[in-house]
Amino acid sequence: MTRFELPDELSAAAPAEARGLARDEVRLLVVDPDRIEHARFRDIGRFLEAGDLLVVNTSGTVNAALDALRADGGPVVVHFSSPLEDGTWVVELRTAPRAAKPVLDAAPGEILRLPRGTTLTLDTQYPSQEANVLPHRGTRLWRARIGGGQITRLLAREGRPITYGYISGRWPAAFYQTVFANEPGSAEMPSAARPFTTELVTRLVSSGIAIAPIVLHTGVSSQEFGEPPIAERFRVAAATANLVDWTRRAGGRVIAVGTTVVRALESAAVRDGSIAPARGWTDLVLSSDHPARVVNGLVTGMHTPDASHLLLLEAVVGPGMVQRAYDAALEHRYLWHEFGDLTLLLPEREG
């Protein structure tokens, strides 16, 4: 896997707007087999061609973080990751007040008090005790039951967007929505699309670059301990599947805007490399043993060392290109995380 050390000062602690920039003025690192170029995101059209297809995630970010009290009165932050079909939720416990670290000493049966008389009972480790990558240190993810209220209504009233310790302060929900968001459901922002604006989208479409949607509702991120990504709900509609296949046959590039899009498209791939309409839950993990078959370019943010996202990038563009990108990003002081800078990775064309 790509190796590097991330200095703390390269974490983007606030949205670009709070740093005196427009959303599309964050930096864009462009890497292809022959070059590394440093640009602004609003110039991304210079590196695309008429006939290329950008695929975007239209899932909207919900207020998924809520303050709670443990049985001993100690405060924690609960991150609500995903609702399950049986009415339980996948949740993560984090330290209060900034959610800087996972809480790992909870136990099955523990009851936490949420606002407005609602309770949360931890049932079992998620996805299972056997899947816990550090079983001797505890678990951060739980399957939990809600008692005494409707959690979606409570999150809308009392919740806030998920943040981590590197973020300075708390930012309104609007800062966590992309221009493509039209279906609420993500615990964390599909952040690779954050720098797109309506003006930029208009320019891209006017120059012959197509845009197609998928939906993947993100769970909490897997940045702790190098854990694999958890299963997430996704949907690839027939119109998008057809456009992806048509673009590939016509010689255009299918460029995913974000790792969530890669996961959705590759989950819809069939044996011959085409894709079919699909929906449901995906637990797909791309790697060198399971390379990408549909996507041949990627817009993505900067991921932390040992994050499973790096394996996904390598599965799309190869480990050499990812290492070159991260070496350049560190040398030129790019900013990491959801409010940071972006990369455009364009591997060599097939055939």
Steps between C-alpha positions, in 0.01 A plus 500: 500500500601861444723614786539847648482694825240776528605807700220637718527845341387361162150423628242748365345626823222708340305526172663681211244782538629562854855514362416780256449277196203408285415131507652442157822686587645212701807344341490219246794264456485341156697181444519294182773265370701788354460793735411652832327837480381737770176690433183634658191282503302745286745419217421127498344534153850555353585141585181340370382442144170515317351153527627438853241411762511622859295285735390670822337391826171682564462384860450788743666527840280473807553613857647175631681608820324526833613560857421224752568395857627157604364308796763658730406849384804542278443691174561343158421588141296245305543480123198340331641316200219303332148379573454124462195315370401370844473852643836497679782741415871473447658754734846608606593639842755785509652710776322825593488780411700488172473134407878492481539129587287186493357375830605136528390389849124468445330165556191320368188608688631845589228764484580858402271797555429718197314837501120521548471180700628271224735212579753293309570137598817337365417149381799343320827602341468592134532343254594215736732420787711289264540795262639728770854569379628575850296273724718557805458878485122513478265603226377831366207379286181355646160378391268696730130533580317831539251543782247770585499701178557522125870541434475666158281775646735536797806527276329765289420706812799438726770352277785656308735389220771255596833666574832377631770645718689675220203729422497840669155571640171382357363598162137515385355211303512700175879478506468121475277486191625469144338669203376156387330399827128429461434187710591520871661191646879529544655503845807673354525735204601351161770765512668457161207688344509787747705737276252474210277805453203554269714730285775241468251224416350722230840562344586130501172394340528777243838365396365152432574328831204294617394457862303204636378418853519207735390485863712357778407590856827511690550354843759624746847504356750219549793716597565318828753216516500432125158338519329392177194703394168384639203407281312798355170551315532588131303533178611514135207587273453358149561838337841531668593140422416555134695826483806342661499215249442737207788725612740205519398370157545848354853530639424751776620474856275414795629721780363442848458802726594341828567156640127454568433517127772244429347265753150536355602459135731208563227334707275522193765354265429169330741240368572663163584839654169664416266603778136428572246689709549402862391591850537370853795474738858470384792366701735515202865564585719577201868409510776360281317166523174662391590788263250746355334389176280800414661817631807637320554830675433648840445832677568453870605673817810428704478187714681422822787249533379139519143596399332230292419771245862485387454137393199609296702772326772249422240263356393773254827667398776276633721533810775688319275789400349527848843515663611769250188702580546484875870577481418811294212600728724488805783686328265779389306520826155396382225484764332177612148391601147603398571875479839458335646476150431248223684275258408404144654163419505406132667166422610398155212436263412141421574363157 
